Amino acid sequence: MSYTGSICNINNLLIGFREAGQVDYVKIFDASNIAVYYEEFNDCNNLAVVQDCIAPNVTASSPNTSYCQSDSIKLTGTANVSVQYSWTGPNAFSSSIANPVIPNAIPASSGWYKLTGYVNPCTPINKDSVYITVHPQKYTNVYPYICPGDSYLAGGSNQTVPGLYYDTLSAATGCDSIVLTYLSMLTASASTNTVSICSGDSILAGGQFQHLSGSYFDTLVNDDGCDSVITTMLTVISPLYTNISHFICLGDSFFVGGSFQFTPGIYHDTVAAFTGCDSIIITNLSVIQPVTTILDVAICEGDSYLAGGAQQTLAGTYTDTIASSLGCDSIIITNLAVIMPVYGYRTVSICENDSFLTGGAYQSTAGLYLDTLTGAAGCDSVLTTDLQIILPLFQNLDAFICQGDSLFVGGNFQQLTRLLQ
């Protein structure tokens, strides 16, 4: 059976009965369900006197009730008697020691911390609590910009290099306030202008009017408030001189030096070049006299030659006027000569049965033959050949040999009497 009374030290009461309904034993358990009293009724020597429990006084406190983030929360538990402690609190906190410490506090650690104290084996308890506040650490982000060569106070000193800098300040709560400075460097704008001027002109650059080629620098303030450097690459264009040689025929003219010119000489013209500056053209004018050429030409009789505007077959002097390679008149005087054919005669004798090249073939018969040849001047030369045949000369020889001898004649050694040729 269960015990619902309020006797000190008794949490559960277990009573056993015999078959006849008599009490056999009694067991008493404390709050930890540990048996603290046992009585068998075979005798009555184990009767115990039970006393009432007195509840302890407990106090929950902390050296500070206000903490900063990342601090350690210190809790203090005290009692007027020796007790067992049980702490509970925010963020699932629990502890069974009198003075627990919570490291690295966060804002979620803020709230009531409750302390419970009790004495074994008594069941009456006492409670107390303390409220703890954890202030969050404040972070402030700033994004300043500086121009090259400037500085910004961050990270405890003046900074000239872009980057992230930290400063720790004290807030109104007494906790640290972290300032994160994201420092950026603006780019100084720069531009380059390429400018050309004519010789004698000027342009404002580098703070004054410039007349000479070179690089000039001007520093202005751009839209970001930083310096803007303008580089002017100045080129002074000198006058462009162009030399021209021009030829005209005698009697013609050429527009130069501001008018038509008929006589040779050097003339100057000033014009605007593609750059917009003056361009000076120097013209060396020459007058070409007519060219006279005398040709001595020889042709063969029967040929012709183009001279005097027609094909000529007779000897004489002919004149032609034509345009030369320069476009001017050129006079050609042709002295034409006609070369007459050259006639030659020769007598050639050959032996009978021989031949001679004449009349365009080998000849073996006596007669007159004609050959037309090319002379030194390239004209025909007629050669007459009188071909004569020389007959053989016959002579009779009488030769005698002795019987048994031989004589070489007729192409062999002979021993017999005979007529041989």
XYZ file of C-alpha atoms in Angstrom:
421
model
C 0.000 0.000 0.000
C 1.153 3.626 -0.653
C 1.989 6.122 2.040
C 0.633 9.677 1.620
C 1.534 11.107 4.977
C 4.046 13.817 5.857
C 6.304 11.994 8.277
C 9.960 13.035 7.754
C 12.153 10.647 5.785
C 9.241 8.580 4.477
C 8.622 8.654 0.743
C 7.204 5.154 0.189
C 5.826 2.646 2.690
C 5.645 -1.048 1.787
C 3.627 -3.372 4.122
C 3.490 -7.152 3.628
C 0.675 -9.340 5.000
C 0.467 -13.009 5.854
C -2.297 -15.362 4.732
C -4.283 -14.783 7.882
C -4.218 -11.039 7.295
C -1.585 -10.331 9.857
C 1.202 -7.791 9.134
C 4.327 -9.644 8.173
C 6.782 -6.754 7.594
C 7.053 -2.996 6.979
C 9.596 -1.273 4.657
C 10.087 2.514 4.595
C 11.851 4.275 1.642
C 13.263 7.823 1.512
C 13.033 10.337 -1.358
C 15.767 8.440 -3.239
C 13.683 5.267 -2.932
C 16.297 3.738 -0.664
C 15.041 1.586 2.204
C 15.813 3.317 5.477
C 13.669 1.204 7.809
C 12.705 -2.490 7.797
C 10.611 -4.289 10.415
C 9.627 -7.982 10.562
C 6.912 -8.623 13.053
C 8.306 -11.916 14.378
C 9.519 -9.707 17.203
C 9.076 -6.068 18.213
C 12.634 -5.035 18.798
C 13.062 -2.857 15.651
C 10.565 -0.152 16.265
C 12.008 3.299 15.266
C 11.050 6.826 16.282
C 10.474 9.003 13.219
C 11.251 12.753 13.524
C 9.851 15.657 11.372
C 12.219 17.358 8.751
C 12.885 21.133 8.631
C 13.113 22.701 5.098
C 16.489 24.541 4.452
C 16.842 28.211 3.469
C 18.657 28.663 0.089
C 19.721 31.900 -1.647
C 20.548 32.359 -5.354
C 22.799 35.311 -6.320
C 25.537 36.488 -8.717
C 28.397 39.026 -8.381
C 26.857 40.823 -11.381
C 23.408 40.688 -12.834
C 24.552 42.370 -16.067
C 27.156 40.701 -18.294
C 28.650 41.340 -21.715
C 28.617 38.829 -24.504
C 31.514 36.316 -24.202
C 31.837 36.979 -20.428
C 31.591 34.134 -17.889
C 28.387 34.151 -15.777
C 29.128 33.369 -12.144
C 26.257 31.989 -10.001
C 26.404 31.689 -6.210
C 24.222 29.340 -4.147
C 24.128 29.462 -0.316
C 22.061 27.642 2.367
C 21.765 27.650 6.151
C 22.426 23.906 6.284
C 24.252 21.396 4.152
C 22.031 20.778 1.148
C 22.078 19.352 -2.337
C 21.911 22.106 -5.036
C 20.082 22.021 -8.349
C 20.414 24.970 -10.793
C 18.308 25.424 -13.940
C 18.206 28.340 -16.349
C 17.904 29.673 -19.928
C 19.499 28.025 -22.929
C 19.014 24.522 -21.331
C 21.379 25.319 -18.457
C 21.545 22.957 -15.463
C 24.085 22.302 -12.708
C 24.282 20.412 -9.399
C 27.074 22.451 -7.786
C 26.663 25.453 -5.511
C 28.648 28.000 -7.553
C 28.552 27.125 -11.256
C 30.270 29.251 -13.951
C 28.836 29.625 -17.477
C 31.640 30.546 -19.969
C 31.181 32.474 -23.232
C 27.816 33.964 -22.394
C 25.490 34.874 -25.253
C 22.339 37.012 -25.304
C 20.266 33.800 -25.202
C 21.759 33.189 -21.740
C 19.672 36.090 -20.340
C 16.811 35.117 -17.954
C 15.941 33.628 -14.561
C 18.369 31.154 -12.997
C 16.522 29.017 -10.411
C 18.180 27.294 -7.442
C 16.599 24.376 -5.561
C 18.051 23.019 -2.274
C 17.065 19.886 -0.395
C 18.424 17.719 2.445
C 18.502 13.884 2.264
C 16.608 12.020 3.345
C 14.075 14.786 4.023
C 11.716 15.758 1.265
C 10.889 19.459 2.064
C 12.827 21.770 -0.318
C 13.388 25.523 -0.784
C 13.867 27.565 -3.967
C 15.343 30.936 -4.959
C 16.244 32.626 -8.277
C 18.317 35.433 -9.752
C 17.809 37.295 -13.086
C 20.858 37.639 -15.338
C 21.104 39.958 -18.358
C 23.681 39.328 -21.144
C 24.188 42.361 -23.381
C 24.991 41.557 -27.026
C 28.280 42.750 -28.448
C 27.593 45.638 -30.839
C 29.171 45.570 -34.305
C 29.202 48.638 -36.516
C 30.300 48.485 -40.169
C 31.657 51.611 -41.849
C 32.739 51.922 -45.481
C 34.947 54.993 -45.957
C 36.808 55.910 -49.166
C 40.074 57.800 -49.413
C 42.047 59.228 -52.311
C 45.587 58.027 -53.075
C 48.004 59.762 -50.715
C 45.305 60.397 -48.052
C 44.835 58.492 -44.755
C 41.950 57.399 -42.490
C 41.965 56.757 -38.717
C 41.043 53.096 -38.204
C 42.520 50.177 -36.305
C 44.115 52.590 -33.853
C 46.198 54.538 -36.381
C 46.052 56.416 -39.665
C 45.712 53.943 -42.525
C 46.802 54.536 -46.121
C 46.236 51.006 -47.449
C 42.758 49.617 -48.253
C 41.620 46.731 -46.027
C 39.524 45.695 -42.984
C 40.371 47.371 -39.661
C 38.940 46.744 -36.145
C 38.362 49.261 -33.343
C 37.009 48.282 -29.888
C 34.997 51.008 -28.103
C 33.072 51.111 -24.808
C 29.265 51.237 -25.192
C 26.736 52.740 -22.739
C 26.130 49.260 -21.296
C 29.797 49.017 -20.371
C 30.327 46.303 -22.971
C 32.686 46.506 -25.945
C 31.419 47.925 -29.223
C 33.329 46.670 -32.284
C 33.685 49.018 -35.261
C 34.626 47.248 -38.496
C 36.096 49.670 -41.007
C 36.138 48.505 -44.636
C 38.577 51.012 -46.084
C 38.600 51.448 -49.866
C 41.003 53.382 -52.037
C 39.596 55.541 -54.813
C 41.508 55.525 -58.078
C 42.974 58.791 -59.191
C 41.629 59.279 -62.684
C 44.125 59.857 -65.454
C 43.669 60.658 -69.102
C 45.974 61.301 -72.022
C 45.272 63.723 -74.838
C 47.281 63.670 -78.033
C 47.312 67.110 -79.640
C 49.014 68.391 -82.784
C 49.526 72.066 -83.635
C 51.148 73.807 -86.570
C 54.522 75.456 -86.216
C 53.959 78.976 -84.844
C 50.694 78.065 -83.057
C 50.289 77.393 -79.294
C 48.009 75.477 -76.892
C 47.246 75.834 -73.158
C 48.766 72.836 -71.340
C 50.817 72.403 -68.182
C 49.423 75.681 -66.868
C 50.584 77.891 -69.732
C 50.651 78.247 -73.497
C 53.062 75.808 -75.089
C 54.851 76.178 -78.433
C 57.184 73.157 -78.309
C 56.567 69.430 -78.657
C 56.545 67.502 -75.364
C 54.453 66.020 -72.531
C 52.584 68.436 -70.242
C 50.631 67.619 -67.065
C 47.568 69.298 -65.505
C 46.050 68.190 -62.149
C 42.292 68.716 -61.634
C 39.694 67.432 -59.106
C 37.395 64.652 -60.352
C 33.809 63.852 -59.255
C 35.072 61.767 -56.288
C 37.124 64.681 -54.994
C 40.412 63.023 -55.916
C 43.113 64.332 -58.193
C 42.623 63.837 -61.912
C 45.842 64.030 -63.938
C 45.556 65.040 -67.591
C 48.616 64.331 -69.731
C 48.875 66.292 -72.962
C 51.141 64.777 -75.608
C 51.898 67.823 -77.767
C 53.347 67.525 -81.255
C 54.354 70.598 -83.248
C 53.994 69.923 -86.966
C 56.676 71.546 -89.083
C 55.816 72.772 -92.598
C 55.761 69.973 -95.126
C 58.143 70.566 -98.022
C 57.549 68.664 -101.249
C 59.983 68.809 -104.159
C 58.543 68.231 -107.627
C 60.392 68.042 -110.941
C 58.163 68.826 -113.906
C 58.899 68.885 -117.629
C 57.075 70.745 -120.383
C 57.655 70.859 -124.103
C 58.920 73.972 -125.769
C 55.902 76.219 -126.374
C 53.789 74.612 -123.595
C 53.060 76.083 -120.128
C 52.493 74.796 -116.563
C 50.517 76.408 -113.706
C 52.929 76.837 -110.814
C 53.996 79.684 -108.542
C 50.496 81.148 -108.842
C 50.443 81.499 -112.667
C 51.181 79.734 -115.943
C 54.914 79.414 -116.512
C 56.700 79.009 -119.887
C 60.335 79.261 -118.829
C 62.412 76.832 -116.766
C 63.058 77.672 -113.099
C 62.160 76.916 -109.446
C 58.676 77.975 -108.285
C 57.020 77.850 -104.802
C 53.364 77.182 -103.868
C 51.919 77.174 -100.302
C 48.844 74.949 -99.759
C 47.014 73.437 -96.749
C 48.132 69.868 -95.920
C 45.836 67.131 -94.568
C 47.047 68.095 -91.063
C 45.679 71.603 -91.566
C 49.174 73.089 -91.545
C 51.007 74.756 -94.437
C 52.536 72.549 -97.076
C 55.133 74.129 -99.383
C 55.540 72.655 -102.848
C 58.819 73.427 -104.623
C 58.576 72.829 -108.378
C 61.684 72.528 -110.536
C 60.323 73.300 -114.016
C 62.265 72.187 -117.081
C 61.491 73.019 -120.747
C 62.313 70.215 -123.162
C 63.729 71.209 -126.541
C 62.703 69.178 -129.597
C 64.834 66.058 -130.086
C 66.345 65.546 -133.575
C 67.589 62.082 -134.476
C 69.482 61.239 -137.679
C 69.263 57.636 -138.881
C 71.416 56.117 -141.637
C 69.480 53.150 -143.013
C 70.472 50.790 -145.835
C 68.040 48.414 -147.547
C 68.480 45.807 -150.207
C 67.194 46.373 -153.709
C 63.569 45.313 -153.802
C 62.984 45.933 -150.076
C 61.226 48.964 -148.503
C 61.549 51.065 -145.299
C 58.949 53.151 -143.420
C 60.179 56.721 -143.452
C 58.627 60.064 -144.286
C 55.228 58.620 -143.456
C 55.322 55.831 -146.109
C 57.186 52.737 -147.264
C 60.216 53.904 -149.259
C 62.098 51.842 -151.900
C 64.346 54.578 -153.272
C 67.446 56.023 -151.710
C 67.025 59.492 -150.239
C 66.501 61.628 -147.084
C 63.133 61.417 -145.309
C 61.811 63.362 -142.249
C 59.319 62.120 -139.532
C 57.926 64.068 -136.539
C 56.733 61.873 -133.607
C 56.053 62.230 -129.850
C 58.972 61.264 -127.608
C 58.724 59.381 -124.302
C 58.389 62.789 -122.590
C 55.423 63.694 -124.789
C 57.280 66.348 -126.797
C 57.972 66.410 -130.565
C 60.878 64.308 -131.775
C 62.217 64.765 -135.370
C 63.757 61.748 -137.067
C 65.808 62.327 -140.271
C 66.362 59.098 -142.193
C 69.152 58.840 -144.782
C 68.001 55.841 -146.823
C 70.479 53.906 -148.998
C 69.541 51.047 -151.415
C 72.162 48.301 -151.694
C 72.392 46.698 -155.158
C 72.978 42.936 -155.495
C 76.619 41.726 -155.716
C 77.445 39.398 -158.655
C 80.445 37.040 -158.451
C 82.042 34.644 -160.997
C 84.349 31.696 -160.414
C 85.793 28.765 -162.387
C 86.026 25.418 -160.629
C 87.700 22.270 -162.081
C 87.075 18.788 -160.757
C 88.251 15.351 -161.811
C 85.996 13.019 -163.703
C 83.654 11.154 -161.328
C 84.158 13.841 -158.596
C 81.405 16.342 -157.549
C 81.197 19.978 -156.302
C 78.503 21.751 -154.199
C 77.056 24.515 -156.321
C 73.657 25.510 -157.627
C 72.156 24.142 -154.411
C 73.444 20.548 -154.921
C 76.520 18.453 -155.602
C 77.342 18.694 -159.302
C 79.453 16.226 -161.385
C 78.675 17.652 -164.813
C 80.475 20.580 -166.373
C 78.386 23.785 -166.740
C 77.366 27.191 -165.251
C 75.622 27.135 -161.858
C 74.067 30.057 -159.890
C 74.022 30.445 -156.063
C 72.204 33.281 -154.220
C 73.936 34.123 -150.935
C 73.453 36.736 -148.145
C 76.081 39.441 -148.188
C 77.618 41.339 -145.274
C 74.868 43.990 -145.516
C 72.203 41.304 -145.429
C 71.374 41.647 -149.128
C 71.455 38.968 -151.856
C 74.774 38.123 -153.552
C 74.671 36.061 -156.809
C 77.647 33.725 -157.416
C 78.139 32.119 -160.879
C 80.238 28.937 -160.875
C 81.814 27.648 -164.158
C 82.286 23.961 -163.367
C 84.833 22.110 -165.550
C 85.546 18.333 -165.622
C 89.163 17.175 -166.048
C 89.330 13.884 -168.009
C 91.848 11.141 -166.983
C 95.325 11.076 -168.606
C 96.148 7.630 -170.219
C 99.810 6.329 -170.605
C 100.916 2.926 -171.946
C 103.746 1.100 -170.125
C 105.429 -2.051 -171.328
C 106.782 -4.241 -168.511
C 108.799 -7.468 -168.813
C 109.432 -10.088 -166.149
C 111.320 -13.365 -166.137
C 109.503 -16.617 -165.941
C 108.786 -17.383 -162.358
C 108.850 -13.708 -161.305
C 105.818 -11.473 -160.579
C 104.930 -7.788 -160.942
C 102.506 -5.858 -158.703
C 100.050 -4.268 -161.063
C 96.291 -4.128 -161.391
C 96.049 -4.351 -157.627
C 97.824 -7.697 -157.336
C 101.082 -9.593 -158.101
C 100.952 -10.799 -161.710
C 102.953 -13.684 -163.354
C 101.091 -14.066 -166.654
C 101.322 -11.988 -169.790
C 98.253 -9.731 -170.038
C 96.984 -6.159 -170.539
C 96.265 -4.550 -167.202
C 94.870 -1.189 -166.336
